[in-house]
Short mmCIF file of C-alpha atoms in Angstrom, two decimals:
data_model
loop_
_atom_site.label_atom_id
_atom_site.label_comp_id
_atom_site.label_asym_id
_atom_site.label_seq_id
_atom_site.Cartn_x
_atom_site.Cartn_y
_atom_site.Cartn_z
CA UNK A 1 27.52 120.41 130.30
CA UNK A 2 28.32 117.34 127.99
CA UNK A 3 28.95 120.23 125.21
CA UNK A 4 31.26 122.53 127.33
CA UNK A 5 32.88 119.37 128.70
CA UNK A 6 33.69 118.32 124.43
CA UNK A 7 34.66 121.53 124.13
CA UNK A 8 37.37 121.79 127.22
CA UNK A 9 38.58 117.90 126.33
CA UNK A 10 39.39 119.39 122.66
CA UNK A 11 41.01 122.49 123.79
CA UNK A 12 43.32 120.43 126.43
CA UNK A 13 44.00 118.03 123.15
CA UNK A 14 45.19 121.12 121.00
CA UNK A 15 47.22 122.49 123.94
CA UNK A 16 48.92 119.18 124.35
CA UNK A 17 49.56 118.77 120.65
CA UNK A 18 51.06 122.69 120.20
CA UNK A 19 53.34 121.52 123.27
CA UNK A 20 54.61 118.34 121.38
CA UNK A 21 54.88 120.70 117.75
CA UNK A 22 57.70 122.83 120.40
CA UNK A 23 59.51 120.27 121.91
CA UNK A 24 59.82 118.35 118.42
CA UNK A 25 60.78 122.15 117.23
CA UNK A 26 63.14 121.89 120.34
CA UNK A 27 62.66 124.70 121.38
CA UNK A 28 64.16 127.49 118.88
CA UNK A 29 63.40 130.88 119.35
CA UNK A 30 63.63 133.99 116.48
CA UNK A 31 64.66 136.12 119.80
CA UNK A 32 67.05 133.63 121.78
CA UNK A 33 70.32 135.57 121.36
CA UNK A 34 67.88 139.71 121.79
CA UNK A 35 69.24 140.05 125.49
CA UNK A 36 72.62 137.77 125.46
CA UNK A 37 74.26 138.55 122.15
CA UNK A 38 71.90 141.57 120.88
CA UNK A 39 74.53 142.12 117.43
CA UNK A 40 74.98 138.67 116.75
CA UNK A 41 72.52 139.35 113.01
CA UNK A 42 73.97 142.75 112.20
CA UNK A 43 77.83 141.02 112.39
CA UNK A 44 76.28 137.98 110.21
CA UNK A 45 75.01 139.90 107.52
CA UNK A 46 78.38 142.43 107.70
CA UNK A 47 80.55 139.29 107.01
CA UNK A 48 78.70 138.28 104.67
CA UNK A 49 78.13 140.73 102.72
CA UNK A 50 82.01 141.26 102.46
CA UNK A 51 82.65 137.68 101.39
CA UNK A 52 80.03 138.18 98.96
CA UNK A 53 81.48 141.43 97.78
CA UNK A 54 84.57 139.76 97.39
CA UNK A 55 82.90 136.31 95.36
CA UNK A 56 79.12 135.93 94.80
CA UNK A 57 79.79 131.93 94.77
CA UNK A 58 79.81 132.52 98.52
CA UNK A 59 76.60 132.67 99.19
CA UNK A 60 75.79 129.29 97.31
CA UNK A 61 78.27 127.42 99.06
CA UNK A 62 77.63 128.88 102.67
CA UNK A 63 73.78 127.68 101.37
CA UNK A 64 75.40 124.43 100.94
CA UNK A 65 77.31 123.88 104.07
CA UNK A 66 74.26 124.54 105.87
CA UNK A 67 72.16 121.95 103.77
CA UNK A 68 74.62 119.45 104.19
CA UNK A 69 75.35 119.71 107.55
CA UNK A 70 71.17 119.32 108.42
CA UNK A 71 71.34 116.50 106.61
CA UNK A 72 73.45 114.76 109.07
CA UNK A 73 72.25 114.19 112.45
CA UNK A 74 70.51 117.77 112.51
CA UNK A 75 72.09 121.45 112.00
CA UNK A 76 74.61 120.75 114.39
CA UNK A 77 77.73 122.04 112.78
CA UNK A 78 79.22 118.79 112.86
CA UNK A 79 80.40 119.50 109.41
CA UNK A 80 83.34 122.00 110.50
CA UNK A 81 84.60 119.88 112.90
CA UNK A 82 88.35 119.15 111.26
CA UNK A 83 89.80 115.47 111.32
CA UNK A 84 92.38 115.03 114.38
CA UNK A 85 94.51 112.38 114.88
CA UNK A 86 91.86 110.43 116.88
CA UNK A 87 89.01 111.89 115.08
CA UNK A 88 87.34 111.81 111.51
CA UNK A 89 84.82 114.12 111.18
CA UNK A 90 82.74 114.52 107.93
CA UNK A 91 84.98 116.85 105.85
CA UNK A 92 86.60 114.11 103.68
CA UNK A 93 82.78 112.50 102.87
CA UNK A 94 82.10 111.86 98.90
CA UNK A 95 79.59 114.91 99.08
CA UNK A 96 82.12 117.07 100.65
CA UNK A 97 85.37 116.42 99.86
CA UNK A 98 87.14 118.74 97.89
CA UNK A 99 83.20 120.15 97.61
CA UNK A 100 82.02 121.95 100.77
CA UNK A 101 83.81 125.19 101.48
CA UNK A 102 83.30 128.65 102.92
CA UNK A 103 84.46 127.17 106.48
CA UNK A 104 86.92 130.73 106.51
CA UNK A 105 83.86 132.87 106.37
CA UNK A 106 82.03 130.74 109.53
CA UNK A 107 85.21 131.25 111.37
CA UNK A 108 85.38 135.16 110.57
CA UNK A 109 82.31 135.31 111.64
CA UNK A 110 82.50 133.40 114.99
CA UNK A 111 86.29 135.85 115.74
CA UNK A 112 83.41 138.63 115.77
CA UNK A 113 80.70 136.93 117.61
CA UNK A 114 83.04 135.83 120.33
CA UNK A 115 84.38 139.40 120.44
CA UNK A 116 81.09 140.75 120.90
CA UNK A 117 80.02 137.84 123.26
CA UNK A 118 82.07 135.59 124.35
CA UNK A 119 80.82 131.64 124.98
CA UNK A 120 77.46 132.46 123.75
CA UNK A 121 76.07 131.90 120.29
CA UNK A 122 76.51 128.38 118.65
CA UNK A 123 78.90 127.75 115.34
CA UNK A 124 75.37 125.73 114.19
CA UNK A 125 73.12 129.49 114.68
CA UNK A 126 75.93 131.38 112.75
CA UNK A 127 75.51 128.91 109.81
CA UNK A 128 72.09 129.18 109.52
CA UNK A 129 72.31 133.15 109.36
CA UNK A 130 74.46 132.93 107.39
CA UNK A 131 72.89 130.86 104.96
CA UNK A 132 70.07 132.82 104.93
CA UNK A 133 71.60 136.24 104.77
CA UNK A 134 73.51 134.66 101.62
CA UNK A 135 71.03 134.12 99.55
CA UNK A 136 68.91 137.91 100.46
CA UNK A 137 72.70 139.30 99.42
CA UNK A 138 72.17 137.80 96.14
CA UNK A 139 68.48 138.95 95.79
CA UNK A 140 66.97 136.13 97.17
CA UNK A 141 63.98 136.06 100.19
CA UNK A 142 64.60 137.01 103.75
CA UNK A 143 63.23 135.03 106.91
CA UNK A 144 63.19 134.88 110.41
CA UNK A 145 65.69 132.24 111.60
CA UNK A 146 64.73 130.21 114.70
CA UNK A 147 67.91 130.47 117.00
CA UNK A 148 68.96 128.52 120.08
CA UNK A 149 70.99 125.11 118.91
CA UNK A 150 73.72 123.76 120.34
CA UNK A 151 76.77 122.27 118.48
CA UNK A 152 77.68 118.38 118.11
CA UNK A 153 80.80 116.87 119.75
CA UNK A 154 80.54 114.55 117.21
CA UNK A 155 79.97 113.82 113.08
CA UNK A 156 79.49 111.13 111.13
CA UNK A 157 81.30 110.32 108.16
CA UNK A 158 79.15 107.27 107.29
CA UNK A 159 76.21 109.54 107.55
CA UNK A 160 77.61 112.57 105.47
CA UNK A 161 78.16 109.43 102.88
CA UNK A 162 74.95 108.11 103.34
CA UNK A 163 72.68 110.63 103.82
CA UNK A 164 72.93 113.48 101.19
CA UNK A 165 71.73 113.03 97.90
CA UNK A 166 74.00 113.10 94.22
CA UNK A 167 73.76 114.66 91.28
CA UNK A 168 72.92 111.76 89.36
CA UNK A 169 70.00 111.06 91.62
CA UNK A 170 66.71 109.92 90.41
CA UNK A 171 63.00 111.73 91.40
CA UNK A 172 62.06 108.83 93.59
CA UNK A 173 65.67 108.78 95.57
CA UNK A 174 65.55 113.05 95.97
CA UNK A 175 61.98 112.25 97.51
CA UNK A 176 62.38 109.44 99.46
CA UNK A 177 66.33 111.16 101.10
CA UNK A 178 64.35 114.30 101.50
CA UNK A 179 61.02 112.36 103.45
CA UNK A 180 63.58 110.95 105.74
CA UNK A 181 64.71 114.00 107.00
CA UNK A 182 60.88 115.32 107.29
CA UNK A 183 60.98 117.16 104.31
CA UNK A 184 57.79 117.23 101.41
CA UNK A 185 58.16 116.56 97.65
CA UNK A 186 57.22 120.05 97.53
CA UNK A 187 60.02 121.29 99.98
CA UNK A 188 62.42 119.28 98.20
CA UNK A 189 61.57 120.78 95.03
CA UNK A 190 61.31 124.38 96.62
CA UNK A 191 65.11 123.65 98.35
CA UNK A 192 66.33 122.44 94.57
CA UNK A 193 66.13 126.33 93.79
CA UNK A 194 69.11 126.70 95.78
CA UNK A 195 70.61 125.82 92.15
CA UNK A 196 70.29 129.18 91.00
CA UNK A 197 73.25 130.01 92.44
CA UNK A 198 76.46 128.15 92.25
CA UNK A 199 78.61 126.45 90.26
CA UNK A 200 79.37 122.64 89.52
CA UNK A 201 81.80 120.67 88.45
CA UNK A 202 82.69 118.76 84.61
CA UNK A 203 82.88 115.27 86.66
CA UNK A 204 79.58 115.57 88.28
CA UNK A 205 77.48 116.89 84.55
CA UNK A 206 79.47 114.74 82.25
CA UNK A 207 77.62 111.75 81.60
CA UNK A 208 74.54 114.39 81.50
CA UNK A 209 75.92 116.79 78.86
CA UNK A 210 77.14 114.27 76.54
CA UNK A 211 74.66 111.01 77.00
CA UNK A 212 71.04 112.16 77.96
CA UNK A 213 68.72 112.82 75.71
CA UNK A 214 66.18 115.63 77.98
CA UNK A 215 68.96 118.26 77.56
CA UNK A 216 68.48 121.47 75.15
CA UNK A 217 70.74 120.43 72.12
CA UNK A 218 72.37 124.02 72.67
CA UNK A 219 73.10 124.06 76.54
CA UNK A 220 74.94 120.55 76.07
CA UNK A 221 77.15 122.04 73.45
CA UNK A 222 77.53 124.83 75.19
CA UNK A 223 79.04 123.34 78.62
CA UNK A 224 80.46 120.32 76.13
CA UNK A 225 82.79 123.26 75.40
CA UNK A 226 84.35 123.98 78.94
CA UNK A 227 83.76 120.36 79.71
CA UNK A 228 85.79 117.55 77.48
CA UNK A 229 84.63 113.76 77.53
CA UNK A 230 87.71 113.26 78.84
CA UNK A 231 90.18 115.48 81.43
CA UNK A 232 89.25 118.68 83.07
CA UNK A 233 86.97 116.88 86.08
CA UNK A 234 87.36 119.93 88.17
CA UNK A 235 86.54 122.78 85.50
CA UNK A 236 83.31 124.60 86.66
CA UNK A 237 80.04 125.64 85.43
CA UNK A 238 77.50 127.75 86.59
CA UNK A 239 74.26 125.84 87.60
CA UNK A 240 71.96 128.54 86.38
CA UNK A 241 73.09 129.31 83.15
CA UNK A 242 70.61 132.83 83.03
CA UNK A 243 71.62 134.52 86.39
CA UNK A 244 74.01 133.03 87.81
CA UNK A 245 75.13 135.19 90.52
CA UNK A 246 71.30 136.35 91.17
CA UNK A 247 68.58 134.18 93.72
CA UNK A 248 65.79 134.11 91.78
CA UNK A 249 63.47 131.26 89.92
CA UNK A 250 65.50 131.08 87.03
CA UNK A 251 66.28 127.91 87.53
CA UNK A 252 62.87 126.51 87.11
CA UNK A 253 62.73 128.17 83.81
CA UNK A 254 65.83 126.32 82.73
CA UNK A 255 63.99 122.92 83.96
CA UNK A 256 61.62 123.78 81.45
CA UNK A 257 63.48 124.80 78.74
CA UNK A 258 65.56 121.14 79.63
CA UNK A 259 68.65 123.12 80.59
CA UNK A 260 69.32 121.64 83.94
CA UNK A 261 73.11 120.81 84.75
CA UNK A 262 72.76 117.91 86.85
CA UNK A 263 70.37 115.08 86.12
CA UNK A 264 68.83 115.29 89.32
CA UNK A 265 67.77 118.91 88.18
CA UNK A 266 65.89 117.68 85.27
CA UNK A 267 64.62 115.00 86.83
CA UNK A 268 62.35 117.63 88.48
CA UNK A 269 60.56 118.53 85.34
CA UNK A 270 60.51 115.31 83.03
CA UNK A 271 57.23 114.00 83.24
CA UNK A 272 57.14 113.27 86.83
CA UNK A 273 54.88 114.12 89.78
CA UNK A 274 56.68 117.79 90.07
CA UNK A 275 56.36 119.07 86.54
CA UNK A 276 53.38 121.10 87.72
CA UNK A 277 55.21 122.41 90.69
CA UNK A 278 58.37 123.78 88.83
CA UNK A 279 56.27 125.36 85.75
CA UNK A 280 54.36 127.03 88.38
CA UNK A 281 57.43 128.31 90.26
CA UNK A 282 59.26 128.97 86.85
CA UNK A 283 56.58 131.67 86.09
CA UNK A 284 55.36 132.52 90.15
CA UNK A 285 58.44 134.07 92.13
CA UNK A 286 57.04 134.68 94.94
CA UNK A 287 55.28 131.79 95.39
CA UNK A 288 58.89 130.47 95.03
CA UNK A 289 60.05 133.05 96.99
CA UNK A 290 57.97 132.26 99.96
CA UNK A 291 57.69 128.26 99.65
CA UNK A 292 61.83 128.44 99.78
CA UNK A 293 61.82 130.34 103.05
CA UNK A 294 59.20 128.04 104.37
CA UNK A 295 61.50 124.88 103.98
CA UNK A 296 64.61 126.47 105.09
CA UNK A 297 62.66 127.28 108.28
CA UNK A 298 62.16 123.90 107.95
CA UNK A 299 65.46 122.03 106.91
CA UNK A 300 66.75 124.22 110.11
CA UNK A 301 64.54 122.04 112.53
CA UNK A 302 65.94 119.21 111.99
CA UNK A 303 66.93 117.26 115.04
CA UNK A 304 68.76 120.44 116.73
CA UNK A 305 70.68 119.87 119.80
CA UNK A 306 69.11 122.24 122.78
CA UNK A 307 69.27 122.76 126.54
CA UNK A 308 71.71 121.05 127.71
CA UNK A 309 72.51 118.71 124.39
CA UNK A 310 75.83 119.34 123.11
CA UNK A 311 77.77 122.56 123.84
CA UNK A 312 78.96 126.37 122.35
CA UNK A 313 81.94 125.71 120.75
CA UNK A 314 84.59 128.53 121.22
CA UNK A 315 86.45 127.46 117.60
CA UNK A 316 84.16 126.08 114.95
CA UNK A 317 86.62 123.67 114.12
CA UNK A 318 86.99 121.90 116.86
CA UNK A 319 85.32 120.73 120.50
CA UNK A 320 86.28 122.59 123.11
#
C-alpha cells in the first residue's frame, strides 16, 4: 500500500507539473485556428512566398520582426503598432529604426486573413507563420507553430531599447539578454543562424572590418571595399557571405573560417564556451536544422497574451 500510495503521490506531482509547463506555455495550440480560420497557413505561406519571389531579403527581415518583437514583452505584435499623436510605440527604438521592415507583407497578409475570417486570427500568429514559412522558402527547416496569442494594446519603447541585443555585443551580454528571456546558450547560438540570411549595414560592421584582429584578412578587404572608414553608413552587406539568399549552416562555417560580419557573430566562435557548438553545427545541418526549430518554438512562448489578455486586432497597425 505504502508503494502504490508513492507511486499515486508521484503521478499526481507529474500531472500537476505538465499543468504548470501549459499554463506557463499559455496555452498555444498547433490546431487553434483548424475549425475557425481553417486557410489561415495556406494564405501565410502564399504571401510569402510572393514577397519572397519578389526579394529573398524578405524572409530575413520578417525573421527579424518576429525576433524582435518576442523580445519585448512577449510575441505580441507590439512592434507594428505605428506612433499616434498620443502614442509611441516601438518603431523608432535604436534596434529598429530605420532597421525593422517587412510591416507591408504582415498587413497583406492580415487583408487576406480578415477576408477569409474576419475578427479571428491575431497580427502576433501571422508573424510567427510567417517567420517560419520565411525561412522553409529559403531552404531552411519547417515546424509546427503553436497558435492562439492575442495582440498587445501596448509597446514599449524603453524595452525595444533595452531589451534586444547589438551587433557589437559581447558572448557574456548575448547570453545573459538571451537567459532573460528563457532562452539557453545553446538556443542563443542555434537562433544566431538566423544570420545566414540577411543583410547588414557599413555603420553597424565598421569598427569590425577595419579594427579587429579575429577577421579573415580577405573578408575585411573584401567588405572594406563596399564599406569606407568614413561615409556610406547605410550601404549593405550580406551577413553570410557563401549563400546568402539560402537558410542553411553556412554561417557557422564562416565563424570558423573568422568571417563573421558583426562582432557579436564571431564572438560565437573565439575561444569561448560555444566554439564546440558552432564547429559542430558548421559541419552537422541537421542537427542545426532541428536545434533552430526547437528555439523558435521556443522564442514564440515567450510571455504570449491568451484568453482574454489583449485583443485581435482588425489593422496590424493599430488598436482597434
Amino acid at each position: 500500500m505504502l508503494i502504490m500510495a508513492t507511486l499515486s503521490y508521484k503521478s499526481l506531482a507529474f500531472l500537476v507539473l505538465s499543468l504548470l509547463v501549459c499554463s506557463v506555455q499559455g496555452q498555444l495550440s498547433t490546431s487553434f485556428y483548424q475549425k475557425t480560420c481553417p486557410k489561415l497557413e495556406t494564405i501565410v505561406r502564399s504571401v510569402m512566398s510572393q514577397a519572397i519571389t519578389k526579394e529573398a531579403r524578405m524572409g530575413a527581415s520578417i525573421l527579424r520582426l518576429f525576433f524582435h518583437d518576442c523580445f519585448v514583452n512577449g510575441c505580441d505584435a507590439g512592434i507594428l503598432l505605428d506612433d499616434t499623436a498620443t502614442f509611441t510605440g516601438e518603431k523608432t527604438a535604436g534596434p529598429n529604426a530605420n532597421s525593422v521592415r517587412g510591416f507591408e507583407v504582415i498587413d497583406a497578409i492580415k487583408t487576406q486573413v480578415e477576408a477569409s475570417c474576419n475578427a479571428t486570427v491575431s497580427c502576433a500568429d501571422i508573424v510567427a507563420l510567417a517567420a517560419r514559412d520565411g525561412v522553409n522558402l529559403l531552404g531552411g527547416p519547417t515546424w509546427k507553430v503553436p497558435l492562439g496569442r492575442r495582440d498587445a494594446r501596448t509597446a514599449s519603447l524603453s524595452g525595444a531599447n533595452s531589451n534586444l541585443p547589438g551587433p557589437g555585443s559581447s558572448l557574456s551580454t548575448l547570453v545573459s539578454m538571451f537567459s532573460a528571456q528563457g532562452l539557453s546558450a545553446r538556443e542563443m547560438t542555434a537562433l544566431s543562424g538566423a544570420h545566414t540570411i540577411g543583410q547588414a549595414r557599413c555603420l553597424f560592421f565598421r569598427n569590425r572590418i577595419f579594427n579587429e584582429k579575429n577577421i579573415n584578412a580577405s573578408f575585411a578587404t573584401l567588405r572594406q571595399q563596399t564599406c569606407p572608414q568614413s561615409g556610406g553608413d547605410n550601404t549593405l552587406a550580406q551577413l553570410d557571405v557563401q549563400s546568402p539568399t539560402t537558410f542553411d549552416n553556412a554561417y557557422y562555417a564562416n565563424l570558423v573560417n573568422k568571417k563573421g560580419l558583426f562582432h557579436s557573430d564571431q564572438e560565437l566562435f573565439n575561444g569561448g564556451s560555444q566554439d564546440k557548438l558552432v564547429t559542430q553545427y558548421s559541419t552537422n545541418a541537421a542537427l542545426f536544422a532541428s536545434d533552430f526549430a526547437k528555439a523558435m518554438v521556443k522564442l514564440g512562448n515567450i510571455s504570449p497574451l491568451t484568453g482574454k489578455n489583449g485583443e485581435i486586432r482588425l489593422n496590424c497597425r493599430k488598436i482597434n
